[in-house]
CSV table of C-alpha atoms in Angstrom, one decimal:
chain,number,residue,atom,x,y,z
A,1,MET,CA,0.0,0.0,0.0
A,2,ALA,CA,1.6,3.3,-1.1
A,3,GLY,CA,2.8,5.5,1.7
A,4,ALA,CA,1.5,3.1,4.3
A,5,LYS,CA,3.2,3.2,7.7
A,6,LYS,CA,5.4,0.1,8.1
A,7,GLY,CA,5.0,-2.1,11.1
A,8,LEU,CA,2.1,-2.3,13.6
A,9,VAL,CA,-0.2,0.5,14.8
A,10,LEU,CA,-2.9,-0.2,17.3
A,11,LEU,CA,-5.9,2.2,17.2
A,12,ASP,CA,-7.3,1.9,20.7
A,13,PHE,CA,-9.0,3.7,23.6
A,14,TRP,CA,-7.5,3.7,27.1
A,15,VAL,CA,-10.2,1.9,29.0
A,16,SER,CA,-11.4,-0.5,26.3
A,17,PRO,CA,-11.1,-4.1,27.4
A,18,PHE,CA,-11.2,-5.2,23.8
A,19,GLY,CA,-8.1,-3.0,23.1
A,20,GLN,CA,-6.5,-4.4,26.2
A,21,ARG,CA,-6.8,-7.9,24.8
A,22,CYS,CA,-4.6,-6.8,21.9
A,23,ARG,CA,-2.1,-4.9,24.1
A,24,ILE,CA,-1.7,-7.8,26.4
A,25,ALA,CA,-1.1,-10.3,23.5
A,26,LEU,CA,1.4,-8.0,21.9
A,27,ALA,CA,3.2,-7.5,25.2
A,28,GLU,CA,3.2,-11.3,25.9
A,29,LYS,CA,4.7,-12.0,22.5
A,30,GLY,CA,7.2,-9.1,22.7
A,31,ILE,CA,6.0,-7.7,19.4
A,32,PRO,CA,6.7,-4.0,19.0
A,33,TYR,CA,3.9,-1.6,18.0
A,34,GLU,CA,2.8,2.0,18.1
A,35,TYR,CA,-0.1,2.7,20.3
A,36,SER,CA,-2.6,5.3,19.0
A,37,GLU,CA,-5.2,6.7,21.4
A,38,GLN,CA,-8.4,7.4,19.6
A,39,GLU,CA,-11.1,9.9,20.4
A,40,LEU,CA,-14.3,8.0,20.7
A,41,LEU,CA,-16.7,10.2,22.6
A,42,GLY,CA,-16.0,13.1,20.4
A,43,ALA,CA,-15.3,13.1,16.7
A,44,LYS,CA,-13.6,9.9,15.4
A,45,SER,CA,-10.4,10.3,13.5
A,46,ASP,CA,-10.2,10.0,9.7
A,47,LEU,CA,-7.8,7.1,10.2
A,48,LEU,CA,-10.2,5.2,12.3
A,49,LEU,CA,-13.1,5.8,10.0
A,50,ARG,CA,-11.0,4.7,7.0
A,51,SER,CA,-9.6,1.7,8.8
A,52,ASN,CA,-12.9,0.4,10.1
A,53,PRO,CA,-15.7,1.9,8.0
A,54,VAL,CA,-18.1,-1.0,8.8
A,55,HIS,CA,-18.1,-0.6,12.6
A,56,LYS,CA,-16.1,2.6,13.2
A,57,LYS,CA,-14.8,0.9,16.4
A,58,ILE,CA,-11.5,0.2,18.1
A,59,PRO,CA,-9.4,-1.8,18.4
A,60,VAL,CA,-8.0,-1.8,14.9
A,61,LEU,CA,-4.6,-3.2,14.2
A,62,LEU,CA,-2.9,-1.7,11.2
A,63,HIS,CA,-0.1,-4.0,9.8
A,64,ASP,CA,1.9,-2.1,7.1
A,65,GLY,CA,-1.3,0.0,6.7
A,66,ARG,CA,-3.7,-2.9,6.3
A,67,PRO,CA,-6.4,-3.0,8.9
A,68,VAL,CA,-7.5,-5.9,11.1
A,69,CYS,CA,-10.6,-5.3,13.1
A,70,GLU,CA,-12.3,-7.1,16.0
A,71,SER,CA,-10.3,-8.0,19.1
A,72,LEU,CA,-10.5,-11.8,18.7
A,73,VAL,CA,-9.8,-11.6,15.0
A,74,ILE,CA,-6.7,-9.6,16.0
A,75,LEU,CA,-5.6,-12.2,18.5
A,76,ASN,CA,-5.9,-14.9,15.9
A,77,TYR,CA,-4.0,-12.8,13.5
A,78,LEU,CA,-1.1,-12.2,15.8
A,79,GLU,CA,-0.9,-16.0,16.3
A,80,GLU,CA,-0.8,-16.6,12.6
A,81,ALA,CA,1.1,-13.7,11.1
A,82,PHE,CA,3.9,-13.8,13.7
A,83,PRO,CA,4.5,-17.6,13.9
A,84,ASP,CA,8.0,-17.1,15.4
A,85,ALA,CA,6.8,-14.9,18.2
A,86,SER,CA,6.5,-16.7,21.5
A,87,PRO,CA,4.7,-17.7,23.6
A,88,LYS,CA,2.1,-19.3,21.4
A,89,LEU,CA,-1.3,-18.4,22.9
A,90,LEU,CA,-3.1,-21.2,21.1
A,91,PRO,CA,-2.0,-24.9,21.5
A,92,ALA,CA,0.0,-25.6,18.3
A,93,ASP,CA,-0.6,-29.3,17.8
A,94,ASP,CA,-4.2,-29.9,19.0
A,95,ALA,CA,-7.1,-28.9,16.8
A,96,TYR,CA,-9.6,-29.8,19.5
A,97,ALA,CA,-7.9,-27.7,22.1
A,98,ARG,CA,-7.7,-24.8,19.7
A,99,ALA,CA,-11.5,-25.1,19.1
A,100,GLN,CA,-12.2,-25.1,22.8
A,101,ALA,CA,-10.0,-22.0,23.2
A,102,ARG,CA,-11.9,-20.2,20.5
A,103,PHE,CA,-15.2,-21.2,22.0
A,104,TRP,CA,-14.4,-19.9,25.5
A,105,ALA,CA,-12.7,-16.7,24.2
A,106,ALA,CA,-15.9,-15.9,22.3
A,107,TYR,CA,-17.9,-16.7,25.3
A,108,SER,CA,-15.9,-14.3,27.5
A,109,ASP,CA,-17.5,-11.5,25.5
A,110,LYS,CA,-20.6,-12.2,27.5
A,111,VAL,CA,-19.1,-10.8,30.6
A,112,TYR,CA,-19.0,-7.4,29.1
A,113,GLU,CA,-22.2,-7.7,27.1
A,114,VAL,CA,-24.3,-8.7,30.2
A,115,GLY,CA,-22.3,-6.5,32.5
A,116,THR,CA,-23.2,-3.5,30.4
A,117,ARG,CA,-26.9,-4.4,30.7
A,118,LEU,CA,-26.4,-4.6,34.4
A,119,TRP,CA,-25.4,-0.9,34.8
A,120,LYS,CA,-27.7,0.4,31.9
A,121,LEU,CA,-30.9,-1.1,33.0
A,122,LYS,CA,-33.2,-1.1,36.0
A,123,GLY,CA,-35.9,-3.2,37.5
A,124,GLU,CA,-36.8,-6.6,35.9
A,125,PRO,CA,-34.3,-6.4,33.0
A,126,GLN,CA,-31.5,-5.6,35.4
A,127,ALA,CA,-32.5,-8.5,37.6
A,128,GLN,CA,-32.3,-10.7,34.5
A,129,ALA,CA,-28.9,-9.4,33.7
A,130,ARG,CA,-27.8,-10.1,37.2
A,131,ALA,CA,-28.9,-13.7,37.0
A,132,GLU,CA,-27.2,-14.1,33.6
A,133,ILE,CA,-23.9,-12.7,34.7
A,134,VAL,CA,-23.8,-14.9,37.8
A,135,GLN,CA,-24.3,-17.9,35.5
A,136,VAL,CA,-21.7,-16.7,33.0
A,137,LEU,CA,-19.1,-16.3,35.8
A,138,ARG,CA,-20.1,-19.7,37.3
A,139,ASN,CA,-19.6,-21.3,33.8
A,140,LEU,CA,-16.2,-19.7,33.5
A,141,ASP,CA,-15.3,-20.8,37.0
A,142,GLY,CA,-16.3,-24.4,36.1
A,143,GLU,CA,-14.3,-24.3,32.9
A,144,LEU,CA,-11.2,-23.1,34.7
A,145,GLY,CA,-11.6,-25.8,37.3
A,146,GLU,CA,-8.4,-26.4,39.3
A,147,ARG,CA,-6.1,-25.2,36.6
A,148,SER,CA,-3.9,-22.2,37.0
A,149,PHE,CA,-5.0,-20.7,33.7
A,150,PHE,CA,-7.6,-21.4,31.0
A,151,GLY,CA,-4.6,-22.3,28.9
A,152,GLY,CA,-3.6,-25.0,31.4
A,153,GLU,CA,-0.2,-24.4,33.0
A,154,ALA,CA,0.5,-21.4,30.8
A,155,PHE,CA,-1.3,-18.1,30.2
A,156,GLY,CA,-3.1,-18.5,26.9
A,157,PHE,CA,-5.7,-17.3,24.4
A,158,VAL,CA,-8.8,-17.5,26.7
A,159,ASP,CA,-6.9,-15.9,29.6
A,160,VAL,CA,-6.0,-12.9,27.3
A,161,ALA,CA,-9.5,-12.7,26.1
A,162,LEU,CA,-11.1,-12.7,29.6
A,163,VAL,CA,-8.6,-10.9,31.8
A,164,PRO,CA,-9.4,-7.3,30.6
A,165,PHE,CA,-12.9,-7.6,32.1
A,166,VAL,CA,-11.4,-8.1,35.6
A,167,PRO,CA,-11.2,-4.4,36.4
A,168,TRP,CA,-14.9,-4.1,35.5
A,169,LEU,CA,-16.0,-6.8,37.9
A,170,PRO,CA,-16.0,-4.6,41.1
A,171,SER,CA,-18.5,-2.3,39.3
A,172,TYR,CA,-20.6,-5.2,38.2
A,173,GLU,CA,-20.5,-6.6,41.7
A,174,ARG,CA,-21.9,-3.4,43.0
A,175,TYR,CA,-24.6,-3.0,40.4
A,176,GLY,CA,-25.5,-6.7,40.7
A,177,GLU,CA,-25.1,-7.1,44.4
A,178,PHE,CA,-23.0,-10.2,44.2
A,179,SER,CA,-19.4,-11.1,44.9
A,180,VAL,CA,-17.1,-12.9,42.4
A,181,GLU,CA,-15.3,-14.5,45.4
A,182,GLY,CA,-18.6,-15.9,46.6
A,183,ILE,CA,-20.0,-17.3,43.3
A,184,ALA,CA,-16.8,-18.1,41.4
A,185,PRO,CA,-13.9,-18.4,43.8
A,186,ARG,CA,-11.5,-20.1,41.4
A,187,LEU,CA,-12.1,-17.4,38.9
A,188,ALA,CA,-11.3,-14.8,41.6
A,189,ALA,CA,-8.0,-16.5,42.4
A,190,TRP,CA,-7.3,-16.6,38.7
A,191,ALA,CA,-7.9,-12.9,38.4
A,192,ARG,CA,-5.4,-12.2,41.1
A,193,ARG,CA,-2.9,-14.6,39.5
A,194,CYS,CA,-3.2,-12.8,36.1
A,195,ALA,CA,-2.8,-9.4,37.6
A,196,GLU,CA,0.7,-10.3,38.7
A,197,ARG,CA,1.8,-10.6,35.0
A,198,ASP,CA,3.7,-7.7,33.6
A,199,SER,CA,1.7,-7.6,30.4
A,200,VAL,CA,-1.6,-7.5,32.3
A,201,ALA,CA,-0.5,-5.1,35.1
A,202,LYS,CA,0.9,-2.6,32.5
A,203,SER,CA,-2.4,-2.5,30.5
A,204,PHE,CA,-4.8,-2.4,33.5
A,205,HIS,CA,-6.5,0.7,34.9
A,206,PRO,CA,-7.6,0.7,38.5
A,207,PRO,CA,-11.3,-0.3,39.0
A,208,GLU,CA,-12.1,3.2,40.3
A,209,LYS,CA,-11.1,4.6,37.0
A,210,VAL,CA,-13.3,2.0,35.2
A,211,ASP,CA,-16.2,2.9,37.5
A,212,GLU,CA,-15.7,6.6,36.8
A,213,PHE,CA,-15.8,5.8,33.1
A,214,ILE,CA,-19.1,3.9,33.6
A,215,ASN,CA,-20.5,7.0,35.3
A,216,LEU,CA,-19.4,9.1,32.3
A,217,LEU,CA,-21.1,6.7,29.9
A,218,LYS,CA,-24.3,6.8,32.0
A,219,LYS,CA,-24.3,10.6,31.8
A,220,THR,CA,-23.7,10.4,28.1
A,221,TYR,CA,-26.7,8.0,27.6
A,222,GLY,CA,-28.8,10.0,30.0
A,223,ILE,CA,-29.1,7.2,32.6
A,224,GLU,CA,-29.7,8.0,36.2
B,1,MET,CA,-6.3,-47.7,-0.9
B,2,ASP,CA,-7.9,-51.2,-1.1
B,3,HIS,CA,-11.7,-50.8,-1.4
B,4,HIS,CA,-12.4,-52.9,1.7
B,5,LEU,CA,-9.9,-50.8,3.7
B,6,GLU,CA,-11.5,-47.6,2.4
B,7,GLN,CA,-14.9,-48.8,3.5
B,8,GLN,CA,-13.6,-49.7,6.9
B,9,ALA,CA,-11.9,-46.3,7.2
B,10,ALA,CA,-15.1,-44.5,6.3
B,11,GLU,CA,-17.2,-46.6,8.8
B,12,SER,CA,-14.8,-45.9,11.6
B,13,GLU,CA,-14.7,-42.3,10.7
B,14,LYS,CA,-18.5,-42.2,10.8
B,15,LYS,CA,-18.3,-43.5,14.4
B,16,ALA,CA,-15.7,-40.9,15.3
B,17,VAL,CA,-17.7,-37.9,14.1
B,18,LYS,CA,-21.3,-37.1,15.2
B,19,LEU,CA,-23.3,-34.0,14.4
B,20,LEU,CA,-26.3,-33.0,16.6
B,21,GLY,CA,-28.5,-30.9,14.5
B,22,MET,CA,-32.0,-29.7,13.6
B,23,TRP,CA,-33.4,-29.7,10.0
B,24,ALA,CA,-34.4,-26.0,9.9
B,25,SER,CA,-31.2,-24.6,11.4
B,26,PRO,CA,-29.0,-22.7,8.9
B,27,TYR,CA,-26.1,-23.1,11.4
B,28,VAL,CA,-26.4,-26.8,11.2
B,29,LEU,CA,-26.6,-26.8,7.4
B,30,GLN,CA,-23.3,-24.8,7.2
B,31,VAL,CA,-21.6,-27.5,9.2
B,32,ARG,CA,-23.0,-30.2,7.0
B,33,TRP,CA,-21.7,-28.4,3.9
B,34,ALA,CA,-18.3,-28.0,5.5
B,35,LEU,CA,-18.1,-31.7,6.3
B,36,ALA,CA,-19.2,-32.5,2.8
B,37,MET,CA,-16.4,-30.2,1.4
B,38,LYS,CA,-13.9,-32.3,3.4
B,39,GLY,CA,-15.5,-35.6,2.5
B,40,VAL,CA,-16.1,-36.5,6.1
B,41,GLU,CA,-18.4,-39.3,7.0
B,42,TYR,CA,-20.5,-38.7,10.1
B,43,GLU,CA,-23.5,-39.8,12.1
B,44,TYR,CA,-26.3,-37.2,12.1
B,45,VAL,CA,-28.6,-36.9,15.1
B,46,GLU,CA,-31.8,-34.9,14.7
B,47,GLU,CA,-32.7,-33.0,17.9
B,48,ASP,CA,-36.1,-31.9,19.0
B,49,LEU,CA,-35.3,-28.4,20.3
B,50,ARG,CA,-38.7,-28.2,22.1
B,51,SER,CA,-37.6,-31.2,24.1
B,52,LYS,CA,-33.8,-31.3,24.3
B,53,SER,CA,-32.1,-34.6,24.6
B,54,ALA,CA,-29.9,-35.5,27.6
B,55,GLN,CA,-27.1,-35.9,25.1
B,56,LEU,CA,-27.5,-32.3,23.8
B,57,LEU,CA,-27.6,-30.9,27.3
B,58,ALA,CA,-24.5,-32.9,28.3
B,59,TYR,CA,-22.6,-31.9,25.2
B,60,ASN,CA,-23.5,-28.2,25.2
B,61,PRO,CA,-24.4,-27.2,28.7
B,62,VAL,CA,-23.5,-23.6,28.2
B,63,HIS,CA,-25.7,-22.7,25.2
B,64,LYS,CA,-27.9,-25.9,24.9
B,65,LYS,CA,-28.0,-25.3,21.1
B,66,VAL,CA,-27.3,-27.1,17.9
B,67,PRO,CA,-25.1,-27.6,16.0
B,68,VAL,CA,-22.7,-29.6,18.2
B,69,LEU,CA,-20.0,-31.6,16.5
B,70,VAL,CA,-18.8,-34.5,18.6
B,71,TYR,CA,-15.3,-35.7,17.6
B,72,HIS,CA,-14.2,-38.9,19.2
B,73,GLY,CA,-16.7,-38.3,22.0
B,74,ARG,CA,-15.6,-34.7,22.6
B,75,PRO,CA,-18.0,-31.9,21.8
B,76,ILE,CA,-17.5,-28.7,20.0
B,77,ALA,CA,-20.2,-26.0,19.9
B,78,GLU,CA,-20.9,-22.7,18.0
B,79,SER,CA,-21.0,-23.0,14.2
B,80,GLN,CA,-18.0,-20.6,13.5
B,81,VAL,CA,-15.8,-22.6,16.0
B,82,ILE,CA,-17.0,-25.8,14.4
B,83,LEU,CA,-16.2,-24.6,10.8
B,84,GLU,CA,-12.7,-23.6,11.8
B,85,PHE,CA,-12.2,-26.9,13.6
B,86,ILE,CA,-13.3,-28.9,10.5
B,87,ASP,CA,-10.8,-27.0,8.4
B,88,ASP,CA,-8.1,-27.6,11.0
B,89,ALA,CA,-8.7,-31.2,11.7
B,90,TRP,CA,-9.0,-32.2,8.0
B,91,ASN,CA,-6.6,-29.7,6.6
B,92,HIS,CA,-4.9,-32.4,4.6
B,93,ARG,CA,-8.2,-33.2,2.8
B,94,GLY,CA,-10.3,-31.3,0.2
B,95,ASP,CA,-10.0,-27.6,-0.4
B,96,PRO,CA,-9.2,-25.1,2.4
B,97,ILE,CA,-12.3,-23.6,4.0
B,98,LEU,CA,-10.4,-20.7,5.5
B,99,PRO,CA,-7.7,-19.0,3.4
B,100,ARG,CA,-4.2,-19.9,4.3
B,101,ASP,CA,-2.8,-16.4,4.3
B,102,PRO,CA,-3.0,-14.8,7.8
B,103,TYR,CA,-4.4,-11.5,6.6
B,104,ARG,CA,-7.0,-13.1,4.4
B,105,ARG,CA,-8.0,-15.4,7.3
B,106,ALA,CA,-8.5,-12.3,9.4
B,107,MET,CA,-10.7,-10.8,6.8
B,108,ALA,CA,-12.7,-14.0,6.5
B,109,ARG,CA,-13.3,-14.1,10.3
B,110,PHE,CA,-14.3,-10.4,10.2
B,111,TRP,CA,-16.9,-11.0,7.5
B,112,ALA,CA,-18.3,-14.0,9.2
B,113,ARG,CA,-18.9,-11.8,12.3
B,114,PHE,CA,-20.3,-9.0,10.2
B,115,LYS,CA,-23.2,-11.2,9.3
B,116,GLN,CA,-24.0,-12.0,12.9
B,117,ASP,CA,-23.5,-8.5,14.2
B,118,LYS,CA,-24.7,-6.2,11.5
B,119,LEU,CA,-26.8,-8.2,9.0
B,120,SER,CA,-28.9,-10.7,10.8
B,121,PRO,CA,-30.5,-8.4,13.3
B,122,PRO,CA,-32.1,-5.9,10.8
B,123,ILE,CA,-33.1,-8.8,8.5
B,124,TRP,CA,-34.8,-10.6,11.4
B,125,ARG,CA,-36.5,-7.3,12.4
B,126,TRP,CA,-37.7,-6.8,8.9
B,127,PHE,CA,-39.2,-10.2,8.8
B,128,THR,CA,-40.9,-10.1,12.2
B,129,THR,CA,-42.4,-6.6,12.1
B,130,GLU,CA,-44.7,-4.4,10.0
B,131,GLY,CA,-45.3,-0.7,9.3
B,132,GLU,CA,-42.7,1.9,10.2
B,133,GLU,CA,-40.6,-0.5,12.2
B,134,GLN,CA,-40.4,-2.8,9.3
B,135,GLU,CA,-39.5,0.0,6.9
B,136,ALA,CA,-36.7,1.1,9.1
B,137,ALA,CA,-35.4,-2.4,9.5
B,138,TYR,CA,-35.5,-2.8,5.7
B,139,GLU,CA,-33.4,0.3,5.2
B,140,ALA,CA,-30.9,-0.9,7.8
B,141,ALA,CA,-30.6,-4.3,6.2
B,142,VAL,CA,-30.2,-3.0,2.7
B,143,GLU,CA,-27.4,-0.7,3.9
B,144,GLN,CA,-25.5,-3.6,5.2
B,145,LEU,CA,-26.2,-5.8,2.2
B,146,LEU,CA,-24.8,-3.1,0.0
B,147,VAL,CA,-21.5,-3.3,2.0
B,148,LEU,CA,-21.4,-7.0,1.1
B,149,GLU,CA,-22.3,-6.3,-2.5
B,150,LYS,CA,-19.4,-3.9,-2.8
B,151,GLU,CA,-17.0,-6.4,-1.2
B,152,LEU,CA,-17.9,-9.1,-3.6
B,153,ALA,CA,-18.1,-6.7,-6.7
B,154,VAL,CA,-14.6,-5.3,-5.9
B,155,SER,CA,-13.1,-8.8,-5.6
B,156,GLY,CA,-14.4,-9.8,-9.0
B,157,LYS,CA,-14.5,-13.4,-7.7
B,158,PRO,CA,-17.4,-15.8,-7.9
B,159,PHE,CA,-17.4,-16.5,-4.2
B,160,PHE,CA,-16.4,-14.6,-1.0
B,161,GLY,CA,-13.9,-17.4,-0.6
B,162,GLY,CA,-12.4,-16.7,-4.1
B,163,GLU,CA,-12.7,-19.3,-6.8
B,164,LYS,CA,-14.5,-21.7,-4.5
B,165,VAL,CA,-16.9,-21.7,-1.6
B,166,GLY,CA,-15.2,-20.8,1.7
B,167,PHE,CA,-15.7,-19.8,5.3
B,168,VAL,CA,-17.5,-16.5,4.5
B,169,ASP,CA,-19.8,-18.1,1.9
B,170,LEU,CA,-20.8,-20.7,4.4
B,171,SER,CA,-21.3,-18.1,7.1
B,172,LEU,CA,-23.5,-16.0,4.7
B,173,SER,CA,-25.3,-19.0,3.4
B,174,PRO,CA,-28.8,-18.1,4.9
B,175,LEU,CA,-28.8,-15.1,2.6
B,176,ALA,CA,-28.8,-17.4,-0.4
B,177,TYR,CA,-32.0,-19.2,0.5
B,178,VAL,CA,-33.7,-17.7,3.6
B,179,ILE,CA,-34.0,-14.2,2.2
B,180,PRO,CA,-36.0,-15.3,-0.9
B,181,ILE,CA,-38.4,-17.2,1.4
B,182,TYR,CA,-38.8,-14.1,3.6
B,183,GLU,CA,-39.3,-11.9,0.6
B,184,GLU,CA,-42.1,-14.2,-0.7
B,185,ILE,CA,-43.8,-14.3,2.7
B,186,VAL,CA,-43.5,-10.5,3.4
B,187,THR,CA,-44.7,-9.5,-0.1
B,188,GLY,CA,-47.6,-12.0,0.2
B,189,GLY,CA,-46.1,-14.1,-2.6
B,190,GLY,CA,-47.7,-11.9,-5.2
B,191,GLY,CA,-44.4,-11.0,-6.7
B,192,GLY,CA,-45.1,-7.3,-6.0
B,193,GLY,CA,-43.9,-5.3,-3.0
B,194,VAL,CA,-40.4,-4.6,-2.1
B,195,LYS,CA,-37.6,-7.2,-2.5
B,196,MET,CA,-34.4,-7.0,-0.5
B,197,VAL,CA,-31.8,-8.4,-3.0
B,198,THR,CA,-32.5,-7.4,-6.5
B,199,GLU,CA,-30.4,-7.8,-9.6
B,200,GLU,CA,-30.4,-4.1,-10.2
B,201,LYS,CA,-29.3,-3.0,-6.8
B,202,MET,CA,-27.1,-6.0,-5.9
B,203,PRO,CA,-26.0,-7.8,-9.1
B,204,SER,CA,-23.0,-9.6,-7.5
B,205,LEU,CA,-24.9,-10.8,-4.5
B,206,ALA,CA,-27.9,-11.9,-6.6
B,207,ALA,CA,-25.6,-13.9,-8.9
B,208,TRP,CA,-23.7,-15.3,-5.8
B,209,MET,CA,-27.0,-16.7,-4.4
B,210,GLY,CA,-27.7,-19.0,-7.3
B,211,ARG,CA,-24.0,-19.9,-7.7
B,212,PHE,CA,-23.7,-20.8,-4.0
B,213,LEU,CA,-26.8,-23.1,-4.1
B,214,SER,CA,-25.3,-24.9,-7.2
B,215,SER,CA,-21.9,-25.4,-5.7
B,216,PRO,CA,-21.0,-29.1,-5.2
B,217,ALA,CA,-21.2,-29.3,-1.4
B,218,VAL,CA,-24.5,-27.4,-1.2
B,219,ARG,CA,-26.0,-29.2,-4.2
B,220,GLY,CA,-25.5,-32.5,-2.3
B,221,HIS,CA,-27.7,-31.3,0.6
B,222,LEU,CA,-30.1,-28.6,-0.4
B,223,PRO,CA,-31.9,-26.5,2.2
B,224,PRO,CA,-35.4,-27.9,2.8
B,225,LEU,CA,-37.2,-25.0,1.2
B,226,GLU,CA,-40.7,-26.7,1.1
B,227,LYS,CA,-40.6,-27.3,4.9
B,228,LEU,CA,-39.0,-24.0,5.7
B,229,ARG,CA,-41.6,-21.8,4.0
B,230,PRO,CA,-44.6,-22.7,6.2
B,231,ARG,CA,-42.3,-22.6,9.3
B,232,CYS,CA,-41.1,-19.1,8.5
B,233,GLN,CA,-44.7,-18.0,7.7
B,234,ALA,CA,-45.9,-19.3,11.0
B,235,MET,CA,-43.0,-17.4,12.8
B,236,ARG,CA,-43.8,-14.1,11.1
B,237,GLU,CA,-47.5,-14.5,12.0
B,238,ALA,CA,-46.7,-15.3,15.6
B,239,PHE,CA,-44.5,-12.2,16.0
B,240,LEU,CA,-47.1,-9.9,14.3
B,241,VAL,CA,-50.0,-11.3,16.4
B,242,SER,CA,-47.9,-10.8,19.6
B,243,ALA,CA,-46.9,-7.3,18.6
B,244,ARG,CA,-50.5,-6.3,17.7
B,245,ALA,CA,-51.7,-7.7,21.0
B,246,LYS,CA,-49.1,-5.6,22.9
B,247,VAL,CA,-50.2,-2.4,21.0
B,248,GLU,CA,-53.9,-3.1,21.8
B,249,GLN,CA,-53.0,-3.6,25.5
B,250,GLN,CA,-51.1,-0.3,25.6
B,251,GLN,CA,-54.0,1.5,23.9
B,252,GLN,CA,-56.5,0.2,26.4
B,253,GLN,CA,-54.4,1.4,29.4
């Protein structure tokens, strides 16, 4: 592509857990990239609109100017386009294990999807969201089991996909009046374990900041 | 390979691969076509979704849905995940379902999600509503279909997968046969009224629909149009009746 910037540029937004998935994967693999903070609540940049005309959303990974959109698509892309970068986040020799990883990574989206309904809605719909998120967290707890990570002994694809929602959990706990420790203790331990990793710690924002951001969104949407 | 050994291999493969499905599900059909593309023998189990089997609930406790592919006794759920798995597990056989190039793979995965996130919701709304709501849904659906039309037109290829059917074609497959059924039902079958995919507005997409249905894997297992039509008709009626009842209720309050 003529005049395209060489290398990797990540169009992102500071608090976005979907952007964080990409940042964490890039850091784990030691792949250099340029981080480009995008304006989302105001006017979106020309670059963002050109790179993701369909959704106009971040994250977008530009590789030598060519855009890759959707966080899980980006994670798969990093695995496949940089085969020599380690660690591998997906098991290399096991098609079934890869399928399971993709299933649970996609499922982890539900934490954010249902969590968002939890703070946006009131009354019966909120109660439904609460019941759903408790079930989602229980399912994840069950899948993790007694393992250290969803990837087994090593931090992997599902761990990267899910961990960015951890700073959002304290807010969800408050809105939903539940505790992750109470309903999904193994998941709670996993969250603490992941937070010790450099790649994760460096990309995280404190839960208070996340909560502040939720309040900002509520104001933007005119929610009490 | 010796014919007898070939037969034995096919039979043992059939025992190793099982598909839990339901005849009307486009997601199940996609998986059947992918298995056909790889020449995989499998056992098919028809599920009654109104009365889910213990097997289904055990194999897919999280979503309790079909399709579920069971590979040597181990279940895989979610059609997109299953399609990738089929490509992966049988990558030495048949044509690739996903492209080999990492960037093209990323684009294929992107377009498969596009259908789910941007296309299916307005199409479903168009089919299950009437009046202004339906008109708005129609506009939204056409806008997204034009995005696909442009993508296909610009590529100049017969399929989204290139020269042959691929991951994106399979993911978009309901467009090829469900939309014409919806159009018939919504316009009352009179041939008049507003169609969604026309040759004038979307020539590439219109041509793709017929081409897709004639492709080898699909031809071998055509969607059950005769059974789908009344089922879709009943669904639309049920939604409209329920919506009208709600409006009446609100007006009486």
